[in-house]
Amino acid sequence: MRRPASIAPPKGKLGVLTPGMGAVSTTVMAGVELVRRGESIPVGSLTQMGTIRLGKRTEGRAPKIKDFVPLANLGDIVFGGWDIFPDDAYEAASKAGVLSPHDLAKAQKLLKKIKPMKGAFDQNWVKNLHGTHVKKGKTKFDLAEQIREDIRDFKKKNKLDRLVMVWCASTEVFLKPEEVHQDLPSFEKGMKSNHPSIPPSMLYAYAAISEGVPFANGAPNLTVDIPALEDYAKAKGVPIGGKDFKTGQTLMKTILSPGFKARMLGLNGWFSTNILGNRDGEVLDDPGSFKTKEESKLGALEYILQPKLYPELYGKFHHKVRINYYPPRGDNKEGWDNIDIFGWLGYPMQIKVDFLCRDSILAAPIVLDLALFFDLAQRAGLRGIQEWLSFYFKSPMCARELYPEHDLFIQLMKLKNTLRWMMGEELITHLGAEYYD
Ligand SMILES: NC(=O)c1ccc[n+]([C@@H]2O[C@H](COP(=O)([O-])OP(=O)(O)OC[C@H]3O[C@@H](n4cnc5c(N)ncnc54)[C@H](O)[C@@H]3O)[C@@H](O)[C@H]2O)c1
């Protein structure tokens, strides 16, 4: 990957399209509107609140990220989306119950105007939902063509300069890459012959790439993480990334486990269980969708702790993840972790974490940051997988010959160094020997 010679300025309006207009998506829409109106501040958003150190520690240069790199302004964002239910964003947000009626009322005018386009849906991939607002088409290819048309119409109607797409729809049933996913001709042939291993999310991703629209995947589905679409994105000069927003429990895992490893503390086991009662929880109550989520949640510890390099410390740990659908909690998830660690001479210790979190409150700023950074990547001429945005994902995509980096602190360093690199600033290594000359 070559350093961008120049970055096109973010002129005009940016369309942010979300397949799925449920809890996460409507929380971003409402939140951005509240921030735009000066009613709130964008807590949790690195693009809006984060700073970046430039040069030596003695220089005192630490601009806000949004003042350092040319990001789109929140005022220039136009939201749109698809859903398999016809509720507008206000109704959907009211049903999701994440934000208070008081907050929603302040964004009501905007939310009411955002009506979902009909979704491309297949019940085989999300067993617990029975959509009524769905596209009809003879083949999957026809459906992808309809999504492409939606994208073009949305762009024209709203007089947009650029678009990005962030998948905020339900988690699909577990799928492993097959022959049909290996190259673009097989994939296109598969869509035309209704191949059973092409889920709806891949149609959205294909449509986005075909229209030159960056695509980020917020769920653990394979979606754009297949050679056919990865190669297609590179060929079309489109940035892509995923998978699965890193929010509650996995965020905690990738914060805590690098600390254990840094101090060479051993791990016997990590038991994680969750209760949640939103529609996402209902979808994950189906074993097929849960399997997709489970795979995504299990990976982080293995990669961070490197059991092959540290067999005495991490060679035998037991890792279990459970998600229980429990309607009374709504979007307010509770994630419990019991962590069995050991120290000097193998003496055991325990850590308990009880995170009473709010799923969509944690996910919303991630969607905003991804939209803005993917748009930046596009304007900087970056194409294919954007590994520098791993920071936001539970199961980060990376080049085929690499293993993914899960450590949140390495991910952040990589993200900030990529911004410095893009802008021609010196990278920060934290060596600092020159201060002692
Ligand atoms: N909230 C979090 O913290 C978090 C974290 C990581 C990942 N995610 C993932 O983000 C996604 C969204 O989460 P949510 O809480 O907003 O869920 P949600 O159930 O509230 O919203 C998902 C929406 O997608 C719609 N949908 C399903 N299939 C569709 C299709 N083919 N086309 C268009 N719309 C479709 C559903 O009708 C629903 O309205 C889920 O896949 C979830 O696993 C969420």
GROMACS .gro file of C-alpha atoms and ligand atoms in nm:
model
  481
    1MET     CA    1   0.000   0.000   0.000
    2ARG     CA    2   0.147   0.334  -0.105
    3ARG     CA    3   0.117   0.656   0.090
    4PRO     CA    4  -0.158   0.874  -0.060
    5ALA     CA    5  -0.007   1.147  -0.279
    6SER     CA    6  -0.305   1.365  -0.192
    7ILE     CA    7  -0.642   1.337  -0.019
    8ALA     CA    8  -0.947   1.478  -0.194
    9PRO     CA    9  -1.126   1.732   0.028
   10PRO     CA   10  -1.464   1.629   0.178
   11LYS     CA   11  -1.670   1.867  -0.029
   12GLY     CA   12  -2.046   1.826  -0.066
   13LYS     CA   13  -2.269   1.584   0.122
   14LEU     CA   14  -2.190   1.234   0.246
   15GLY     CA   15  -2.464   0.968   0.241
   16VAL     CA   16  -2.445   0.707   0.518
   17LEU     CA   17  -2.651   0.404   0.422
   18THR     CA   18  -2.726   0.127   0.668
   19PRO     CA   19  -2.876  -0.206   0.571
   20GLY     CA   20  -3.080  -0.259   0.888
   21MET     CA   21  -3.258   0.029   1.062
   22GLY     CA   22  -3.284  -0.116   1.411
   23ALA     CA   23  -3.141  -0.025   1.750
   24VAL     CA   24  -2.784   0.058   1.649
   25SER     CA   25  -2.862   0.236   1.328
   26THR     CA   26  -3.137   0.461   1.467
   27THR     CA   27  -2.925   0.542   1.774
   28VAL     CA   28  -2.652   0.677   1.544
   29MET     CA   29  -2.900   0.876   1.339
   30ALA     CA   30  -3.065   1.033   1.644
   31GLY     CA   31  -2.731   1.091   1.818
   32VAL     CA   32  -2.572   1.269   1.522
   33GLU     CA   33  -2.879   1.491   1.498
   34LEU     CA   34  -2.860   1.580   1.870
   35VAL     CA   35  -2.492   1.661   1.836
   36ARG     CA   36  -2.554   1.870   1.524
   37ARG     CA   37  -2.816   2.068   1.711
   38GLY     CA   38  -2.579   2.126   2.000
   39GLU     CA   39  -2.800   1.926   2.237
   40SER     CA   40  -2.532   1.671   2.325
   41ILE     CA   41  -2.168   1.573   2.278
   42PRO     CA   42  -2.041   1.273   2.078
   43VAL     CA   43  -1.903   1.066   2.367
   44GLY     CA   44  -1.726   0.749   2.250
   45SER     CA   45  -1.637   0.884   1.909
   46LEU     CA   46  -1.265   0.897   1.839
   47THR     CA   47  -1.313   1.104   1.523
   48GLN     CA   48  -1.504   1.373   1.714
   49MET     CA   49  -1.342   1.377   2.059
   50GLY     CA   50  -1.000   1.212   2.013
   51THR     CA   51  -0.670   1.395   1.976
   52ILE     CA   52  -0.350   1.285   1.809
   53ARG     CA   53   0.000   1.368   1.923
   54LEU     CA   54   0.228   1.495   1.648
   55GLY     CA   55   0.605   1.522   1.666
   56LYS     CA   56   0.807   1.514   1.988
   57ARG     CA   57   0.657   1.526   2.337
   58THR     CA   58   0.827   1.862   2.383
   59GLU     CA   59   0.640   2.018   2.089
   60GLY     CA   60   0.300   2.018   2.255
   61ARG     CA   61   0.115   1.947   1.928
   62ALA     CA   62  -0.201   1.744   1.989
   63PRO     CA   63  -0.481   1.853   1.757
   64LYS     CA   64  -0.820   1.689   1.752
   65ILE     CA   65  -0.828   1.410   1.495
   66LYS     CA   66  -1.108   1.585   1.308
   67ASP     CA   67  -0.891   1.896   1.277
   68PHE     CA   68  -0.588   1.694   1.163
   69VAL     CA   69  -0.736   1.480   0.884
   70PRO     CA   70  -0.996   1.606   0.636
   71LEU     CA   71  -1.311   1.433   0.760
   72ALA     CA   72  -1.666   1.505   0.650
   73ASN     CA   73  -1.855   1.742   0.881
   74LEU     CA   74  -2.146   1.600   1.077
   75GLY     CA   75  -2.362   1.869   0.917
   76ASP     CA   76  -2.294   1.718   0.574
   77ILE     CA   77  -2.414   1.366   0.661
   78VAL     CA   78  -2.742   1.236   0.514
   79PHE     CA   79  -2.871   0.908   0.654
   80GLY     CA   80  -3.067   0.639   0.471
   81GLY     CA   81  -3.118   0.265   0.496
   82TRP     CA   82  -3.301  -0.056   0.424
   83ASP     CA   83  -3.511  -0.271   0.653
   84ILE     CA   84  -3.744  -0.567   0.622
   85PHE     CA   85  -4.002  -0.381   0.835
   86PRO     CA   86  -4.155  -0.056   0.708
   87ASP     CA   87  -4.117   0.154   1.027
   88ASP     CA   88  -3.954   0.491   0.976
   89ALA     CA   89  -3.647   0.567   1.187
   90TYR     CA   90  -3.855   0.736   1.457
   91GLU     CA   91  -4.088   0.439   1.501
   92ALA     CA   92  -3.798   0.194   1.485
   93ALA     CA   93  -3.603   0.393   1.746
   94SER     CA   94  -3.910   0.416   1.971
   95LYS     CA   95  -3.957   0.039   1.952
   96ALA     CA   96  -3.587  -0.027   2.013
   97GLY     CA   97  -3.619   0.174   2.334
   98VAL     CA   98  -3.254   0.276   2.353
   99LEU     CA   99  -3.302   0.651   2.378
  100SER     CA  100  -3.550   0.826   2.604
  101PRO     CA  101  -3.869   0.972   2.451
  102HIS     CA  102  -3.731   1.311   2.555
  103ASP     CA  103  -3.417   1.268   2.342
  104LEU     CA  104  -3.607   1.109   2.055
  105ALA     CA  105  -3.850   1.399   2.045
  106LYS     CA  106  -3.560   1.634   1.973
  107ALA     CA  107  -3.461   1.428   1.668
  108GLN     CA  108  -3.817   1.335   1.569
  109LYS     CA  109  -3.841   1.563   1.266
  110LEU     CA  110  -3.533   1.410   1.103
  111LEU     CA  111  -3.606   1.050   1.206
  112LYS     CA  112  -3.962   1.059   1.072
  113LYS     CA  113  -3.827   1.149   0.729
  114ILE     CA  114  -3.594   0.847   0.713
  115LYS     CA  115  -3.805   0.568   0.568
  116PRO     CA  116  -3.642   0.235   0.497
  117MET     CA  117  -3.604   0.104   0.145
  118LYS     CA  118  -3.728  -0.253   0.105
  119GLY     CA  119  -3.472  -0.506   0.228
  120ALA     CA  120  -3.321  -0.799   0.038
  121PHE     CA  121  -3.410  -1.080   0.274
  122ASP     CA  122  -3.411  -1.457   0.300
  123GLN     CA  123  -3.564  -1.622   0.603
  124ASN     CA  124  -3.312  -1.908   0.582
  125TRP     CA  125  -3.043  -1.666   0.700
  126VAL     CA  126  -3.225  -1.502   0.992
  127LYS     CA  127  -3.461  -1.761   1.131
  128ASN     CA  128  -3.632  -1.556   1.401
  129LEU     CA  129  -3.748  -1.261   1.188
  130HIS     CA  130  -4.048  -1.258   0.955
  131GLY     CA  131  -3.998  -0.951   0.736
  132THR     CA  132  -4.285  -0.790   0.547
  133HIS     CA  133  -4.104  -0.507   0.368
  134VAL     CA  134  -3.892  -0.710   0.129
  135LYS     CA  135  -3.776  -0.695  -0.231
  136LYS     CA  136  -3.894  -0.942  -0.490
  137GLY     CA  137  -3.666  -1.077  -0.760
  138LYS     CA  138  -3.619  -1.396  -0.958
  139THR     CA  139  -3.253  -1.429  -0.871
  140LYS     CA  140  -3.013  -1.300  -0.609
  141PHE     CA  141  -2.842  -1.109  -0.888
  142ASP     CA  142  -3.172  -0.928  -0.956
  143LEU     CA  143  -3.191  -0.832  -0.589
  144ALA     CA  144  -2.834  -0.698  -0.596
  145GLU     CA  145  -2.926  -0.494  -0.906
  146GLN     CA  146  -3.223  -0.349  -0.715
  147ILE     CA  147  -2.996  -0.248  -0.426
  148ARG     CA  148  -2.762  -0.080  -0.677
  149GLU     CA  149  -3.056   0.113  -0.814
  150ASP     CA  150  -3.157   0.219  -0.460
  151ILE     CA  151  -2.804   0.350  -0.404
  152ARG     CA  152  -2.806   0.552  -0.725
  153ASP     CA  153  -3.154   0.691  -0.657
  154PHE     CA  154  -3.064   0.788  -0.301
  155LYS     CA  155  -2.753   0.966  -0.421
  156LYS     CA  156  -2.941   1.158  -0.687
  157LYS     CA  157  -3.241   1.246  -0.475
  158ASN     CA  158  -3.030   1.383  -0.191
  159LYS     CA  159  -2.771   1.547  -0.418
  160LEU     CA  160  -2.486   1.360  -0.250
  161ASP     CA  161  -2.123   1.380  -0.338
  162ARG     CA  162  -2.020   1.047  -0.181
  163LEU     CA  163  -2.164   0.746   0.004
  164VAL     CA  164  -2.056   0.482   0.254
  165MET     CA  165  -2.245   0.172   0.365
  166VAL     CA  166  -2.228   0.024   0.716
  167TRP     CA  167  -2.404  -0.310   0.774
  168CYS     CA  168  -2.628  -0.270   1.080
  169ALA     CA  169  -2.872  -0.553   1.002
  170SER     CA  170  -2.923  -0.877   1.189
  171THR     CA  171  -2.661  -1.147   1.229
  172GLU     CA  172  -2.699  -1.419   0.967
  173VAL     CA  173  -2.660  -1.793   1.014
  174PHE     CA  174  -2.300  -1.925   1.033
  175LEU     CA  175  -2.130  -1.981   0.699
  176LYS     CA  176  -1.780  -2.089   0.596
  177PRO     CA  177  -1.624  -1.977   0.267
  178GLU     CA  178  -1.697  -2.216  -0.019
  179GLU     CA  179  -1.602  -2.254  -0.385
  180VAL     CA  180  -1.864  -1.999  -0.491
  181HIS     CA  181  -1.698  -1.729  -0.276
  182GLN     CA  182  -1.349  -1.774  -0.417
  183ASP     CA  183  -1.358  -1.548  -0.724
  184LEU     CA  184  -1.586  -1.291  -0.881
  185PRO     CA  185  -1.700  -1.494  -1.187
  186SER     CA  186  -1.808  -1.786  -0.963
  187PHE     CA  187  -1.979  -1.544  -0.725
  188GLU     CA  188  -2.169  -1.364  -1.001
  189LYS     CA  189  -2.267  -1.698  -1.156
  190GLY     CA  190  -2.381  -1.810  -0.810
  191MET     CA  191  -2.603  -1.502  -0.767
  192LYS     CA  192  -2.761  -1.566  -1.107
  193SER     CA  193  -2.831  -1.933  -1.026
  194ASN     CA  194  -2.954  -1.859  -0.669
  195HIS     CA  195  -2.667  -2.047  -0.505
  196PRO     CA  196  -2.782  -2.133  -0.150
  197SER     CA  197  -2.455  -2.011   0.010
  198ILE     CA  198  -2.501  -1.647  -0.088
  199PRO     CA  199  -2.681  -1.466   0.196
  200PRO     CA  200  -2.846  -1.122   0.160
  201SER     CA  201  -2.556  -0.938   0.328
  202MET     CA  202  -2.328  -1.039   0.038
  203LEU     CA  203  -2.575  -0.885  -0.208
  204TYR     CA  204  -2.556  -0.551  -0.028
  205ALA     CA  205  -2.176  -0.569  -0.019
  206TYR     CA  206  -2.158  -0.661  -0.388
  207ALA     CA  207  -2.396  -0.375  -0.475
  208ALA     CA  208  -2.194  -0.126  -0.268
  209ILE     CA  209  -1.864  -0.223  -0.428
  210SER     CA  210  -2.021  -0.216  -0.775
  211GLU     CA  211  -2.133   0.142  -0.708
  212GLY     CA  212  -1.790   0.243  -0.572
  213VAL     CA  213  -1.928   0.274  -0.217
  214PRO     CA  214  -1.703   0.172   0.078
  215PHE     CA  215  -1.855  -0.110   0.285
  216ALA     CA  216  -1.803  -0.180   0.658
  217ASN     CA  217  -1.959  -0.486   0.819
  218GLY     CA  218  -2.086  -0.436   1.174
  219ALA     CA  219  -2.209  -0.793   1.222
  220PRO     CA  220  -2.010  -1.117   1.239
  221ASN     CA  221  -2.147  -1.257   0.909
  222LEU     CA  222  -1.886  -1.345   0.644
  223THR     CA  223  -2.036  -1.089   0.402
  224VAL     CA  224  -1.743  -0.903   0.247
  225ASP     CA  225  -1.477  -1.130   0.402
  226ILE     CA  226  -1.450  -1.358   0.099
  227PRO     CA  227  -1.185  -1.357  -0.174
  228ALA     CA  228  -1.439  -1.278  -0.449
  229LEU     CA  229  -1.550  -0.950  -0.287
  230GLU     CA  230  -1.208  -0.864  -0.149
  231ASP     CA  231  -1.056  -0.887  -0.498
  232TYR     CA  232  -1.352  -0.702  -0.645
  233ALA     CA  233  -1.310  -0.416  -0.394
  234LYS     CA  234  -0.940  -0.387  -0.478
  235ALA     CA  235  -1.010  -0.386  -0.850
  236LYS     CA  236  -1.279  -0.119  -0.811
  237GLY     CA  237  -1.067   0.093  -0.572
  238VAL     CA  238  -1.318   0.058  -0.287
  239PRO     CA  239  -1.225   0.033   0.085
  240ILE     CA  240  -1.389  -0.253   0.279
  241GLY     CA  241  -1.371  -0.386   0.635
  242GLY     CA  242  -1.532  -0.579   0.919
  243LYS     CA  243  -1.641  -0.772   1.107
  244ASP     CA  244  -1.867  -0.716   1.408
  245PHE     CA  245  -1.858  -0.392   1.608
  246LYS     CA  246  -1.632  -0.430   1.912
  247THR     CA  247  -1.858  -0.308   2.191
  248GLY     CA  248  -1.933  -0.458   2.538
  249GLN     CA  249  -1.779  -0.781   2.653
  250THR     CA  250  -1.523  -0.823   2.374
  251LEU     CA  251  -1.411  -0.465   2.423
  252MET     CA  252  -1.342  -0.550   2.789
  253LYS     CA  253  -1.160  -0.868   2.685
  254THR     CA  254  -0.931  -0.682   2.450
  255ILE     CA  255  -0.861  -0.423   2.721
  256LEU     CA  256  -0.791  -0.671   3.003
  257SER     CA  257  -0.608  -0.956   2.833
  258PRO     CA  258  -0.323  -0.744   2.690
  259GLY     CA  259  -0.264  -0.636   3.052
  260PHE     CA  260  -0.242  -0.996   3.176
  261LYS     CA  261  -0.001  -1.082   2.899
  262ALA     CA  262   0.208  -0.770   2.959
  263ARG     CA  263   0.258  -0.882   3.321
  264MET     CA  264   0.305  -1.251   3.228
  265LEU     CA  265   0.008  -1.359   3.439
  266GLY     CA  266  -0.135  -1.697   3.338
  267LEU     CA  267  -0.493  -1.784   3.245
  268ASN     CA  268  -0.681  -2.100   3.338
  269GLY     CA  269  -1.021  -1.998   3.210
  270TRP     CA  270  -1.252  -1.720   3.102
  271PHE     CA  271  -1.626  -1.772   3.131
  272SER     CA  272  -1.845  -1.505   2.974
  273THR     CA  273  -2.221  -1.491   2.983
  274ASN     CA  274  -2.467  -1.225   2.869
  275ILE     CA  275  -2.832  -1.145   2.906
  276LEU     CA  276  -2.993  -0.915   2.656
  277GLY     CA  277  -3.348  -0.858   2.542
  278ASN     CA  278  -3.344  -0.656   2.220
  279ARG     CA  279  -3.420  -0.780   1.868
  280ASP     CA  280  -3.051  -0.864   1.823
  281GLY     CA  281  -3.086  -1.093   2.129
  282GLU     CA  282  -3.392  -1.254   1.975
  283VAL     CA  283  -3.206  -1.319   1.649
  284LEU     CA  284  -2.909  -1.462   1.841
  285ASP     CA  285  -3.146  -1.698   2.020
  286ASP     CA  286  -3.136  -1.904   1.700
  287PRO     CA  287  -2.841  -2.147   1.718
  288GLY     CA  288  -2.730  -2.071   1.359
  289SER     CA  289  -2.696  -1.696   1.421
  290PHE     CA  290  -2.546  -1.758   1.768
  291LYS     CA  291  -2.275  -1.977   1.612
  292THR     CA  292  -2.171  -1.684   1.389
  293LYS     CA  293  -2.151  -1.455   1.694
  294GLU     CA  294  -1.975  -1.716   1.906
  295GLU     CA  295  -1.696  -1.766   1.650
  296SER     CA  296  -1.650  -1.391   1.635
  297LYS     CA  297  -1.633  -1.355   2.014
  298LEU     CA  298  -1.400  -1.651   2.073
  299GLY     CA  299  -1.116  -1.542   1.846
  300ALA     CA  300  -0.986  -1.242   2.040
  301LEU     CA  301  -0.824  -1.417   2.338
  302GLU     CA  302  -0.640  -1.678   2.130
  303TYR     CA  303  -0.480  -1.412   1.915
  304ILE     CA  304  -0.392  -1.176   2.200
  305LEU     CA  305  -0.253  -1.437   2.439
  306GLN     CA  306  -0.058  -1.639   2.178
  307PRO     CA  307  -0.073  -1.982   2.349
  308LYS     CA  308   0.186  -2.123   2.107
  309LEU     CA  309   0.443  -1.867   2.220
  310TYR     CA  310   0.348  -1.897   2.591
  311PRO     CA  311   0.237  -2.259   2.643
  312GLU     CA  312   0.294  -2.254   3.024
  313LEU     CA  313   0.074  -1.944   3.067
  314TYR     CA  314  -0.192  -1.976   2.800
  315GLY     CA  315  -0.161  -2.327   2.658
  316LYS     CA  316  -0.464  -2.473   2.833
  317PHE     CA  317  -0.715  -2.200   2.912
  318HIS     CA  318  -1.083  -2.275   2.886
  319HIS     CA  319  -1.290  -2.009   2.708
  320LYS     CA  320  -1.668  -2.017   2.701
  321VAL     CA  321  -1.918  -1.756   2.575
  322ARG     CA  322  -2.292  -1.764   2.629
  323ILE     CA  323  -2.567  -1.526   2.515
  324ASN     CA  324  -2.911  -1.555   2.671
  325TYR     CA  325  -3.216  -1.383   2.530
  326TYR     CA  326  -3.397  -1.224   2.825
  327PRO     CA  327  -3.661  -0.972   2.708
  328PRO     CA  328  -3.702  -0.765   3.029
  329ARG     CA  329  -3.354  -0.616   2.981
  330GLY     CA  330  -3.416  -0.474   2.634
  331ASP     CA  331  -3.104  -0.312   2.493
  332ASN     CA  332  -2.943  -0.286   2.836
  333LYS     CA  333  -2.722  -0.590   2.829
  334GLU     CA  334  -2.550  -0.739   3.129
  335GLY     CA  335  -2.224  -0.917   3.058
  336TRP     CA  336  -2.059  -1.123   3.332
  337ASP     CA  337  -1.705  -1.246   3.313
  338ASN     CA  338  -1.539  -1.485   3.551
  339ILE     CA  339  -1.166  -1.487   3.485
  340ASP     CA  340  -0.943  -1.750   3.647
  341ILE     CA  341  -0.586  -1.625   3.635
  342PHE     CA  342  -0.269  -1.747   3.808
  343GLY     CA  343   0.040  -1.571   3.935
  344TRP     CA  344   0.381  -1.639   4.091
  345LEU     CA  345   0.440  -2.014   4.146
  346GLY     CA  346   0.102  -2.086   3.987
  347TYR     CA  347  -0.116  -1.952   4.272
  348PRO     CA  348  -0.473  -1.900   4.143
  349MET     CA  349  -0.671  -1.574   4.157
  350GLN     CA  350  -1.007  -1.467   4.023
  351ILE     CA  351  -1.140  -1.151   3.863
  352LYS     CA  352  -1.513  -1.086   3.819
  353VAL     CA  353  -1.642  -0.829   3.577
  354ASP     CA  354  -2.008  -0.734   3.569
  355PHE     CA  355  -2.062  -0.487   3.287
  356LEU     CA  356  -2.410  -0.335   3.287
  357CYS     CA  357  -2.376  -0.185   2.947
  358ARG     CA  358  -2.595  -0.037   2.677
  359ASP     CA  359  -2.526  -0.213   2.354
  360SER     CA  360  -2.635   0.046   2.106
  361ILE     CA  361  -2.491   0.336   2.307
  362LEU     CA  362  -2.152   0.165   2.271
  363ALA     CA  363  -2.205   0.076   1.904
  364ALA     CA  364  -2.339   0.411   1.776
  365PRO     CA  365  -2.010   0.610   1.787
  366ILE     CA  366  -1.838   0.318   1.615
  367VAL     CA  367  -2.078   0.345   1.322
  368LEU     CA  368  -2.015   0.719   1.297
  369ASP     CA  369  -1.636   0.678   1.310
  370LEU     CA  370  -1.640   0.397   1.055
  371ALA     CA  371  -1.852   0.603   0.816
  372LEU     CA  372  -1.615   0.900   0.843
  373PHE     CA  373  -1.292   0.698   0.826
  374PHE     CA  374  -1.408   0.482   0.535
  375ASP     CA  375  -1.501   0.797   0.348
  376LEU     CA  376  -1.155   0.937   0.428
  377ALA     CA  377  -0.992   0.613   0.307
  378GLN     CA  378  -1.182   0.639  -0.019
  379ARG     CA  379  -1.078   0.998  -0.075
  380ALA     CA  380  -0.717   0.903   0.007
  381GLY     CA  381  -0.723   0.634  -0.263
  382LEU     CA  382  -0.693   0.341  -0.020
  383ARG     CA  383  -0.856   0.024  -0.148
  384GLY     CA  384  -0.951  -0.322  -0.024
  385ILE     CA  385  -0.925  -0.424   0.343
  386GLN     CA  386  -0.863  -0.132   0.582
  387GLU     CA  387  -0.678  -0.317   0.856
  388TRP     CA  388  -0.597   0.009   1.035
  389LEU     CA  389  -0.964   0.022   1.137
  390SER     CA  390  -0.941  -0.313   1.325
  391PHE     CA  391  -0.980  -0.102   1.639
  392TYR     CA  392  -1.356  -0.104   1.580
  393PHE     CA  393  -1.410  -0.475   1.512
  394LYS     CA  394  -1.441  -0.793   1.718
  395SER     CA  395  -1.318  -1.007   1.435
  396PRO     CA  396  -1.097  -0.783   1.221
  397MET     CA  397  -1.037  -0.859   0.857
  398CYS     CA  398  -0.675  -0.863   0.743
  399ALA     CA  399  -0.459  -0.974   0.449
  400ARG     CA  400  -0.487  -1.348   0.380
  401GLU     CA  401  -0.130  -1.428   0.490
  402LEU     CA  402  -0.165  -1.241   0.824
  403TYR     CA  403  -0.331  -1.315   1.155
  404PRO     CA  404  -0.565  -1.042   1.289
  405GLU     CA  405  -0.445  -0.800   1.557
  406HIS     CA  406  -0.696  -0.786   1.845
  407ASP     CA  407  -0.507  -0.593   2.115
  408LEU     CA  408  -0.699  -0.265   2.149
  409PHE     CA  409  -0.385  -0.065   2.230
  410ILE     CA  410  -0.189  -0.193   1.931
  411GLN     CA  411  -0.496  -0.129   1.717
  412LEU     CA  412  -0.517   0.230   1.838
  413MET     CA  413  -0.148   0.287   1.776
  414LYS     CA  414  -0.188   0.145   1.426
  415LEU     CA  415  -0.489   0.367   1.358
  416LYS     CA  416  -0.315   0.684   1.473
  417ASN     CA  417   0.009   0.599   1.292
  418THR     CA  418  -0.190   0.541   0.975
  419LEU     CA  419  -0.339   0.889   1.008
  420ARG     CA  420   0.011   1.036   1.061
  421TRP     CA  421   0.140   0.838   0.762
  422MET     CA  422  -0.147   0.958   0.542
  423MET     CA  423  -0.076   1.318   0.633
  424GLY     CA  424   0.305   1.294   0.596
  425GLU     CA  425   0.377   1.333   0.970
  426GLU     CA  426   0.651   1.137   1.150
  427LEU     CA  427   0.532   0.804   1.298
  428ILE     CA  428   0.547   0.770   1.674
  429THR     CA  429   0.746   0.472   1.800
  430HIS     CA  430   0.761   0.571   2.171
  431LEU     CA  431   1.138   0.515   2.170
  432GLY     CA  432   1.223   0.869   2.286
  433ALA     CA  433   1.602   0.811   2.321
  434GLU     CA  434   1.670   1.164   2.193
  435TYR     CA  435   1.525   1.319   2.513
  436TYR     CA  436   1.827   1.181   2.705
  437ASP     CA  437   2.110   1.283   2.471
  438LIG     N1  438  -2.534  -0.331   1.958
  438LIG     C1  439  -2.413  -0.378   1.967
  438LIG     O1  440  -2.345  -0.354   2.062
  438LIG     C2  441  -2.358  -0.461   1.856
  438LIG     C3  442  -2.227  -0.501   1.867
  438LIG     C4  443  -2.171  -0.576   1.766
  438LIG     C5  444  -2.247  -0.611   1.657
  438LIG     N2  445  -2.376  -0.575   1.649
  438LIG     C6  446  -2.452  -0.621   1.534
  438LIG     O2  447  -2.512  -0.512   1.469
  438LIG     C7  448  -2.630  -0.556   1.409
  438LIG     C8  449  -2.743  -0.460   1.447
  438LIG     O3  450  -2.769  -0.466   1.584
  438LIG     P1  451  -2.903  -0.404   1.642
  438LIG     O4  452  -2.894  -0.413   1.789
  438LIG     O5  453  -2.929  -0.274   1.577
  438LIG     O6  454  -3.010  -0.511   1.591
  438LIG     P2  455  -3.163  -0.486   1.557
  438LIG     O7  456  -3.225  -0.621   1.553
  438LIG     O8  457  -3.224  -0.382   1.643
  438LIG     O9  458  -3.159  -0.425   1.409
  438LIG     C9  459  -3.130  -0.501   1.298
  438LIG    C10  460  -3.229  -0.464   1.190
  438LIG    O10  461  -3.191  -0.531   1.070
  438LIG    C11  462  -3.310  -0.565   1.002
  438LIG     N3  463  -3.275  -0.665   0.902
  438LIG    C12  464  -3.251  -0.797   0.919
  438LIG     N4  465  -3.217  -0.853   0.801
  438LIG    C13  466  -3.217  -0.755   0.709
  438LIG    C14  467  -3.187  -0.749   0.571
  438LIG     N5  468  -3.151  -0.858   0.505
  438LIG     N6  469  -3.198  -0.631   0.506
  438LIG    C15  470  -3.235  -0.517   0.574
  438LIG     N7  471  -3.264  -0.517   0.706
  438LIG    C16  472  -3.254  -0.634   0.771
  438LIG    C17  473  -3.404  -0.608   1.113
  438LIG    O11  474  -3.536  -0.602   1.072
  438LIG    C18  475  -3.371  -0.507   1.222
  438LIG    O12  476  -3.457  -0.396   1.219
  438LIG    C19  477  -2.654  -0.699   1.454
  438LIG    O13  478  -2.609  -0.788   1.355
  438LIG    C20  479  -2.566  -0.710   1.575
  438LIG    O14  480  -2.522  -0.842   1.601
  438LIG    C21  481  -2.434  -0.499   1.747
   0.00000   0.00000   0.00000
